[in-house]
Every structure is written in structure tokens, then in C-alpha cells.
Coordinates of C-alpha atoms in Angstrom, one line a residue:
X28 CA -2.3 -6.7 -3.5
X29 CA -1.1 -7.6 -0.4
X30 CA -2.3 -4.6 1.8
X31 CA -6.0 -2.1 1.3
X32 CA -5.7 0.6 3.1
X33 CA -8.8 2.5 4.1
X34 CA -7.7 5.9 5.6
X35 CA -10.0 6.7 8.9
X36 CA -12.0 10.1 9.3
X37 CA -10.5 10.6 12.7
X38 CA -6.7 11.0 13.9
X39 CA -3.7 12.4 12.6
X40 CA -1.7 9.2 12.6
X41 CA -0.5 9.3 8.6
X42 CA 1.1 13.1 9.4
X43 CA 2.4 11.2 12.9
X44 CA 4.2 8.6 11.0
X45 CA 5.6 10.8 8.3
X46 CA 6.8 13.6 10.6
X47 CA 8.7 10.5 13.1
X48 CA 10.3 8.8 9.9
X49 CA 11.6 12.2 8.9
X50 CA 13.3 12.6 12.6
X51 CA 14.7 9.4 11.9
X52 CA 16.7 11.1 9.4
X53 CA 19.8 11.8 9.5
X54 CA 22.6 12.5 6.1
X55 CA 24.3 9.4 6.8
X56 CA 21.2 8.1 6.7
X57 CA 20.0 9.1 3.7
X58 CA 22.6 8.8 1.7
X59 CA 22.9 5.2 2.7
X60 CA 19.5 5.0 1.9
X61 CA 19.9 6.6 -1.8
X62 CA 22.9 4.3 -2.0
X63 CA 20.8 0.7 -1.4
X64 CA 17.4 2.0 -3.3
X65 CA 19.9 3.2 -6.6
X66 CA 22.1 -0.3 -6.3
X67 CA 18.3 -2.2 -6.5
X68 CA 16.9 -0.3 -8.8
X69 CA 20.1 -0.7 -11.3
X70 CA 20.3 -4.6 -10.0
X71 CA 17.1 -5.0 -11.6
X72 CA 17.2 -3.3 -14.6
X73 CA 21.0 -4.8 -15.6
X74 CA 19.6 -8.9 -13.8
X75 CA 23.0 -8.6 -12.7
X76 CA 23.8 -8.0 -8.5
X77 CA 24.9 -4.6 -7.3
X78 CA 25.1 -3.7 -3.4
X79 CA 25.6 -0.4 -2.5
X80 CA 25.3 0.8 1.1
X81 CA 24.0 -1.0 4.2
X82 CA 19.7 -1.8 4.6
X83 CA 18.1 0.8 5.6
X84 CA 15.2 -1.3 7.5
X85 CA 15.8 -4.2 9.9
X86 CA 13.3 -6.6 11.3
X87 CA 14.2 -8.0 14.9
X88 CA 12.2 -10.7 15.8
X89 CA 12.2 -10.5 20.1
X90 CA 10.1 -14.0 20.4
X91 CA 9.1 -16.4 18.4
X92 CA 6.7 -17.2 21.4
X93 CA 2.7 -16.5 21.2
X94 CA -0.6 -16.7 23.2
X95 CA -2.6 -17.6 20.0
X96 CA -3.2 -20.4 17.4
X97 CA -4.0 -18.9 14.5
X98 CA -4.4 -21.8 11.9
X99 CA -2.2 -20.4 8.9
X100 CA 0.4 -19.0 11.2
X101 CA 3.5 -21.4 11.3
X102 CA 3.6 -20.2 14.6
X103 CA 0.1 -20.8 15.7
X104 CA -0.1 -23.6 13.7
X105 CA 3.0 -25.4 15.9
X106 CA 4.9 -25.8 11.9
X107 CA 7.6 -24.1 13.2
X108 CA 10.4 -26.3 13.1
X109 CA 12.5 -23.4 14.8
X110 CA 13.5 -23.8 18.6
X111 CA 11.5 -21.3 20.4
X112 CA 13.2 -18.7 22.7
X113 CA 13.1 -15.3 23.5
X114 CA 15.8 -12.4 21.9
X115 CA 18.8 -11.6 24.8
X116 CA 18.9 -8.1 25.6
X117 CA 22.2 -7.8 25.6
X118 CA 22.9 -9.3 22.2
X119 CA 19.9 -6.9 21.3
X120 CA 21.5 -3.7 22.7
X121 CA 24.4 -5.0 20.9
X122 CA 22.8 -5.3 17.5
X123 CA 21.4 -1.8 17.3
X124 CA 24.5 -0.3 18.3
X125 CA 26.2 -2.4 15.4
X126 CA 23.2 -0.8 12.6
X127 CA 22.0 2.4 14.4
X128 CA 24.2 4.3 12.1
X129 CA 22.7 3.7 8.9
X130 CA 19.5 2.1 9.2
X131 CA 16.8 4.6 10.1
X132 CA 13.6 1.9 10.6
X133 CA 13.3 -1.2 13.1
X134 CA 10.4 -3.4 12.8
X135 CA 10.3 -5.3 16.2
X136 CA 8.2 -8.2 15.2
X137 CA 8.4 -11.6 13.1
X138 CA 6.5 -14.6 14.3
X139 CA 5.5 -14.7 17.7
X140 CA 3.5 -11.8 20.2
X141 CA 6.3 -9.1 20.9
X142 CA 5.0 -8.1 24.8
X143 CA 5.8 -11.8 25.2
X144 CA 9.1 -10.5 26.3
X145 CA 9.6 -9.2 29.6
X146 CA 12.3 -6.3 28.3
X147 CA 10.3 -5.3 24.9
X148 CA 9.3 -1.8 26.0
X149 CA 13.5 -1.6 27.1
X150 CA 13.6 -2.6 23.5
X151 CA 12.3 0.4 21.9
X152 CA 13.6 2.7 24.4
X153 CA 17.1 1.8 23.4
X154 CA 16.5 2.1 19.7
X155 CA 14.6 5.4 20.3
X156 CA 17.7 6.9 22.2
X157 CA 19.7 6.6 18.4
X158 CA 16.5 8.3 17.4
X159 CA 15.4 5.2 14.9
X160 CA 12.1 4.8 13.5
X161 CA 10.6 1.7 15.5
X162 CA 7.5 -0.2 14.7
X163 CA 5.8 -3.2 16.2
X164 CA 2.5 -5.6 15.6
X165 CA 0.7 -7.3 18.6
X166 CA -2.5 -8.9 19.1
X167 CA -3.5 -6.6 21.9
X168 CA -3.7 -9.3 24.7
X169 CA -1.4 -7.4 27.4
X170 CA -2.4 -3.9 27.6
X171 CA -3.7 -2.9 31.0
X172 CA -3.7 1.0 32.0
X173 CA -0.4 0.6 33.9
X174 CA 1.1 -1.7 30.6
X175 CA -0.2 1.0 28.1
X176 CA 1.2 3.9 29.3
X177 CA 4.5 1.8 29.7
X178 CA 3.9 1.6 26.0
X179 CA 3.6 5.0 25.3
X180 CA 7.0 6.0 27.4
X181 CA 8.8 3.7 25.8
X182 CA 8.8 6.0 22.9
X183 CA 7.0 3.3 20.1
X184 CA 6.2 5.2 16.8
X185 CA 3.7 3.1 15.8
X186 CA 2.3 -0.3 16.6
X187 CA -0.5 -2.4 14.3
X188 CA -2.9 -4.1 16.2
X189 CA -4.7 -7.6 14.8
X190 CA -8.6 -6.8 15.1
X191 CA -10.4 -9.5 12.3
X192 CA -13.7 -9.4 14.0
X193 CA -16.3 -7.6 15.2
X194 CA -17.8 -10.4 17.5
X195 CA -16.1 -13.1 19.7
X196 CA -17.5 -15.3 17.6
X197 CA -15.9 -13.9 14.4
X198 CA -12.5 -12.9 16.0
X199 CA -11.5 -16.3 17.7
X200 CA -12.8 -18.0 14.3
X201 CA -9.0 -17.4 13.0
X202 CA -7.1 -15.8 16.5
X203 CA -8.1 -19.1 18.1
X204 CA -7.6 -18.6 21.9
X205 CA -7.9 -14.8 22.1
X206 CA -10.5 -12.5 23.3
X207 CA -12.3 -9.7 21.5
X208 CA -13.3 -7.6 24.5
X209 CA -9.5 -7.7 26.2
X210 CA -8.3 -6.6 22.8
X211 CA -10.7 -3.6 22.7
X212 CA -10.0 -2.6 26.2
X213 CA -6.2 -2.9 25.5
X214 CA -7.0 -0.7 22.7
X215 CA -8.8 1.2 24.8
X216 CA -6.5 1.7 27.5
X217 CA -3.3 2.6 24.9
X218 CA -5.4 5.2 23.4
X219 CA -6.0 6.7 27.0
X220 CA -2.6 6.5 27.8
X221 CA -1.4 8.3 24.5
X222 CA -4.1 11.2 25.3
X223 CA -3.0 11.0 29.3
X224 CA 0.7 11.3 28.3
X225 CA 0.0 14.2 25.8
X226 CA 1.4 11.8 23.2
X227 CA 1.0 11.2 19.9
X228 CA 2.9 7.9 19.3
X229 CA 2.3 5.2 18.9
X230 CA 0.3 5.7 15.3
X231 CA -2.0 2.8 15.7
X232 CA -3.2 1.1 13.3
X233 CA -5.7 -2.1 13.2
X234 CA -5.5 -4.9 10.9
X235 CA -7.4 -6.8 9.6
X236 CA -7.5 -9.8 7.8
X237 CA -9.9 -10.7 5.0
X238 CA -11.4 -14.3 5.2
X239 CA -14.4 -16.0 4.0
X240 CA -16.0 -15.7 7.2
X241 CA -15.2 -11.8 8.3
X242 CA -14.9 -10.3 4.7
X243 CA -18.9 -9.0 5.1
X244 CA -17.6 -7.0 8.5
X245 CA -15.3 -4.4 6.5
X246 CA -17.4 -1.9 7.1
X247 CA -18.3 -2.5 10.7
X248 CA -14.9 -2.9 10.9
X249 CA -14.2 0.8 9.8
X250 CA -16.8 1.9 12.6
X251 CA -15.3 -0.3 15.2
X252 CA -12.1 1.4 14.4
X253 CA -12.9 5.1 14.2
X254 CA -15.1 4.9 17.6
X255 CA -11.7 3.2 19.4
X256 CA -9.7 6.3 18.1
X257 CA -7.2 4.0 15.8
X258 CA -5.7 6.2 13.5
X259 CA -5.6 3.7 10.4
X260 CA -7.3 0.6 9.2
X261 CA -5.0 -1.7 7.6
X262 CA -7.1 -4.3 5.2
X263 CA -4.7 -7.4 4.7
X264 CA -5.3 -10.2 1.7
X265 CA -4.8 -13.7 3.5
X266 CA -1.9 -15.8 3.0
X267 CA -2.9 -19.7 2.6
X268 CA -0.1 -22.9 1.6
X269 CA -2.5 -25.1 -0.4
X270 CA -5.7 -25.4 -2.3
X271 CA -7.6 -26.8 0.4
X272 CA -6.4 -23.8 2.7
X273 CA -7.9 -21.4 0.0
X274 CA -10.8 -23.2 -0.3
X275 CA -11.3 -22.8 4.0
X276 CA -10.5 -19.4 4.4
X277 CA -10.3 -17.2 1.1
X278 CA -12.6 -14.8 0.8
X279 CA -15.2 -15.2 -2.1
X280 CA -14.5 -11.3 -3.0
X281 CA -11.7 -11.5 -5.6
X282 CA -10.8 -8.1 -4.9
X283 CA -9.2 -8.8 -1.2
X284 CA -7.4 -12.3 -2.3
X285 CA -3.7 -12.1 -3.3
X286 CA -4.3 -15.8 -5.0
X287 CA -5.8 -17.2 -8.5
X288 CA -7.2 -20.8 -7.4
X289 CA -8.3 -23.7 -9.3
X290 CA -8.8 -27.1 -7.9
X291 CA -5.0 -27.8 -8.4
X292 CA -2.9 -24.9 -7.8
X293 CA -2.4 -21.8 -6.1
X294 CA -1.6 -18.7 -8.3
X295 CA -0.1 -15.2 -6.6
X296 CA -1.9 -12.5 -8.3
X297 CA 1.5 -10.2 -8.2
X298 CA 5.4 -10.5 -7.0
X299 CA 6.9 -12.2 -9.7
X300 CA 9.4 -8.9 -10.8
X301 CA 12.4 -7.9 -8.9
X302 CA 12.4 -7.9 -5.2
X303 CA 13.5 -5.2 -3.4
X304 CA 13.7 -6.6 0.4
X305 CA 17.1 -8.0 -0.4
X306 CA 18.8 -4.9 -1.2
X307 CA 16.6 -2.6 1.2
X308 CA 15.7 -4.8 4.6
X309 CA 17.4 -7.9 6.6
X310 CA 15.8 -9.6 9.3
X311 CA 17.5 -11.2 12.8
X312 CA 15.6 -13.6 14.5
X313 CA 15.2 -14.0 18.2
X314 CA 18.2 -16.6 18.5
X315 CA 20.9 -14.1 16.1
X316 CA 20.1 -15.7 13.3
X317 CA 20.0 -13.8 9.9
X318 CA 17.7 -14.2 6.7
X319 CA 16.7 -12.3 4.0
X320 CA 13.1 -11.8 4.7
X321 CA 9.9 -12.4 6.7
X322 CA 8.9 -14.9 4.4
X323 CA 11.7 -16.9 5.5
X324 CA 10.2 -18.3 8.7
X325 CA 11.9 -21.4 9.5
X326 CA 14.9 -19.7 9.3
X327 CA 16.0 -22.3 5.7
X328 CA 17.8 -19.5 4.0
X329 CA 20.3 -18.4 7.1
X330 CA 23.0 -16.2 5.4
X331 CA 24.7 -15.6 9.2
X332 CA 24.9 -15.6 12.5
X333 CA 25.1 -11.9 14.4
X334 CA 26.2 -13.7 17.4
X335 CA 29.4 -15.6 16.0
X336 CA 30.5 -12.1 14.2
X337 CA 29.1 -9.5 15.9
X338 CA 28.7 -7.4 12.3
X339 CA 25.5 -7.9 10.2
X340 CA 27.4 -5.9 7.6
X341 CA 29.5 -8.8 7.3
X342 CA 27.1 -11.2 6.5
X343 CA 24.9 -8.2 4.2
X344 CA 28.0 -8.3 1.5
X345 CA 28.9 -12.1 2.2
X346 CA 28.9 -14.8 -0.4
X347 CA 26.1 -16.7 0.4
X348 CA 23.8 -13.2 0.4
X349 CA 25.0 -12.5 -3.0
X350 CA 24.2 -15.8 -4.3
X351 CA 20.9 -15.8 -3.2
X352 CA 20.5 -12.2 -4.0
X353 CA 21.5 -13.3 -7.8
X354 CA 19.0 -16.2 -8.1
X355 CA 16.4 -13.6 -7.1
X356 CA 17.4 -11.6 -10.1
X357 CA 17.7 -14.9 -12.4
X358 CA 14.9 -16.9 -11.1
X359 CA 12.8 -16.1 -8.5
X360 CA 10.5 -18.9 -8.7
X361 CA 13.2 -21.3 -7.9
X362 CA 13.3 -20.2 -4.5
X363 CA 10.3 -22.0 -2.4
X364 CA 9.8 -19.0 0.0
X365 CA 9.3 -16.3 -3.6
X366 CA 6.8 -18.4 -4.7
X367 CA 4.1 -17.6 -2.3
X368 CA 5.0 -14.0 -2.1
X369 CA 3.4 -11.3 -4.3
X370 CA 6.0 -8.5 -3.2
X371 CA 7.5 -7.1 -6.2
X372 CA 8.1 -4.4 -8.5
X373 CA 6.6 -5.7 -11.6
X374 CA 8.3 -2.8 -13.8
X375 CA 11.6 -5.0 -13.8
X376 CA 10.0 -8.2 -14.9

């Protein structure tokens, strides 16, 4: 399983979330949404490709640009062998007005720290005024009382915040370069804000990650969480490349590892049906690039360019997407990025 999720005994978040998707409603909406979920569902029954309808959920990476080195980030790391930049508003503004019709969620977030870029909270206040559903992840390093309730105004539904640590010493073992205490008082300050503003977005939830080193502190963790007023803890299985990753930072708890390891190989525990992010969900990177999913974080499986056509929809029913969407269907393992990836619906093996 990729993601536990331990519900909190304080906040209303969950109803939050719910009753903001549902605004983000609309019948053209929905119906595009019926249209993409049916067109998967009988892609993977039949193994043959069938597109109906435009995604429904777009991923808008504003920087690829962060404050923190985690080690298995590609990111962190310095593996990524993308140029490194920060999303133009103007192409942004462009983009949503291009999807806003039919797509009723927007992640803002890939790789990188989103409040890395000086016009993020302009971000979300555009997509909010077509009424979207807009989402975000940060590592809580920027939130001062003035920045928070900027947060909050913007109109963010919901926002998950990385918290793997109870103690400096824990935290910075994997966010190397951060610091727990600004990331509580950021907390902090965007939970006062919310409560100053009479506002019930952003849901917050925390995340965290489950590594050999933190995976005794879940339950401290759940404390931590409920006295800061989060709404939801988010427990998140660990992503490694190779053996000798697993072997450094898996947990020894079977039950929060996404991976079978032997001395050899790496196994993912689940993912290997029919995936429904290329029928549901497209992602843009900072620069206008398109691919098909997060996984893809160099950007090697580009189906497009927004920039050169100004039309995702273009580039959703193009050639190259429905190639790629067919070898997911005939053989998933054959694509590098799949492999490592235990998203799936196993029903449609």
C-alpha cells in the first residue's frame, strides 16, 4: 500500500474536503468525468485503448526548485537531469483557462517546494476563481503569520504538510537541511490564520514517511499532529531505487513497506494491474512540458509541449499518448517508470 491513513480525533477536514470537491462540480464536469472513469474501466477489461473525455485531475508542477535534500528525492538528491526553473504565470493562467472546463481537481506540486515561487498563492487564486478543487504539498519552511494567512486567502483547499519526525534529530535524518521547530510554527501559524480568517480551508494534512529510523514515532506522531490542530495524518510507505537503498532506509515493519527485498532485487508489493492515471490525470511540468504521471520525473516519457500548442487536449488524444497508453494495457513492466510503482487496480490483472 502506498498510503495508511490514520483519521485524527480532532477537526473536520475529511467533511471539508468532501463538501469543496463537491463545489467543484459542475454537469460538464461530471459527465466528463463518468466519460474518462467508464473509457478506463472498459480499456482494462477489453486490454485494448479507449479515451473518452478529457482528465478530470491535472498535476502542475510550479518549480522544480527546493530548500531540502532529501536523499531518495531526485530532486534532493541533485538526479534530476531536468533544467530547473520556475512555472511562468502567464503560461499558467493560460493553462487553466485551456482545462478549467472539464477538469474539476488541480494538484499544484511535482518535485520541488511550491512557495518557492513568488506568484504560488496567485496560482490558486486563479484556479479557485473557475471554482476548481486545488491541492498542494510543502515542507512547511515559509509560513510566517503574515505568509499564512496569505495562504488561507488564496483560497487553497487543502495542503499536505511533510512532518517525518518528532525530534530535530529524527526529521533532518531524511529532510536534510530543514528544521523541525520552523515547520511546527509554520504549522502553527497556518492553523491560526485558518481560525483568524473564520476559514476552514486549507484541510491540512501531515505526512509522514515510514523509515527505519522514524517508523517507532507513529504514535507520537499522531499526538504531535492532533495537539497542532492538523486535520489528517497521512502515513506514506517509502519509495527506494535499489537494494542497498532498502536496506538504508526501509522500515523493518513489513506492514508500512510497499517492497519485497532480497539481497538482489526489489519487489513492489502491488501495481502490477491496469493503471488508471493515464486515462484519469496528466501532469505539466514547470517548463510546459507534458507526461503521463508523477512517476515520470525526468520528464523521459514527454507526450507534448503545452507551450508549442497551447491545447493539452491535443496532446491527451495524440499518437504518442495512445501508444504509451496501449503498452500500459499490454505490458506494463516494460515501461522503467511502472516498475517501481505499486498504483493499480489489481481487479484487471
Amino acid at each position: 500500500m502506498k498510503w495508511l491513513k490514520d483519521k485524527l480525533p480532532l477537526g473536520i477536514g475529511k467533511e471539508v474536503a468532501i463538501i469543496q470537491v463537491v463545489k467543484a462540480l459542475t454537469w460538464k464536469r461530471l459527465w466528463n468525468a463518468v466519460k474518462n472513469t467508464s473509457s478506463f474501466v472498459l480499456s482494462a477489461i477489453t486490454k485494448k485503448n479507449i479515451v473518452w473525455g478529457l482528465p478530470s485531475i491535472v498535476n502542475i508542477e510550479p518549480t522544480n526548485i527546493c530548500n531540502l535534500r532529501c536523499p531518495l528525492c531526485i530532486t534532493g538528491s541533485g538526479k534530476m537531469q531536468r533544467p530547473r526553473g520556475k512555472m511562468d504565470f502567464d503560461d499558467y493562467k493560460k493553462f487553466i483557462d485551456t482545462v478549467a472546463g472539464h477538469v474539476i481537481y488541480i494538484t499544484l506540486y511535482h518535485q520541488g517546494e511550491p512557495y518557492l515561487h513568488s506568484r504560488f498563492n496567485d496560482m490558486v487564486a486563479y484556479a479557485k476563481q473557475y471554482g476548481l478543487y486545488v491541492s498542494t504539498s510543502s515542507n512547511a519552511h515559509y509560513f510566517n503569520p503574515e505568509s499564512a494567512e496569505a495562504v488561507v486567502k488564496s483560497g487553497l483547499d487543502s495542503m499536505i504538510i511533510s512532518l517525518d519526525g518528532i525530534t530535530q534529530e529524527s526529521y533532518a535524518r531524511y529532510r536534510v537541511g530543514g528544521t523541525l521547530s520552523v515547520v511546527l510554527d509554520g504549522i502553527r501559524h497556518v492553523v491560526a490564520a485558518k481560525k483568524r480568517l473564520d476559514s476552514k480551508t486549507p484541510y491540512l494534512f501531515a505526512q509522514f514517511l515510514v523509515m527505519k529510523h522514524n517508523e517507532h514515532e507513529i504514535e507520537e506522531m499522531k499526538k504531535l499532529c492532533t495537539s497542532l490542530g492538523l486535520d489528517r495524518l497521512l502515513i506514506k510507505t517509502t519509495q527506494v531505487m535499489s537494494v542497498e537503498e532498502a536496506q538504508e532506509w526501509l522500515p523493518e515493519n513489513e506492514k508500512y513497506s510497499r517492497y519485497t527485498v532480497d539481497e538482489k532485487k526489489l519487489i513492489v508489493k502491488q501495481g502490477t494491474g491496469a493503471c488508471p492515471r493515464l486515462w484519469l490525470t496528466t501532469l505539466i511540468d514547470w517548463d510546459g512540458h507534458i507526461v503521463p504521471c508523477c512517476f515520470d520525473k525526468n520528464g523521459d516519457y514527454t507526450m507534448g509541449h503545452f507551450a508549442e500548442k497551447d491545447d493539452i487536449f491535443d496532446t491527451w488524444k495524440s499518437d504518442r499518448y495512445q501508444r504509451f497508453r496501449q503498452q500500459i494495457l499490454k505490458n506494463r513492466d516494460a515501461i522503467d517508470i511502472c516498475r517501481n510503482c505499486n498504483y493499480g487496480i489489481g481487479l484487471f490483472k
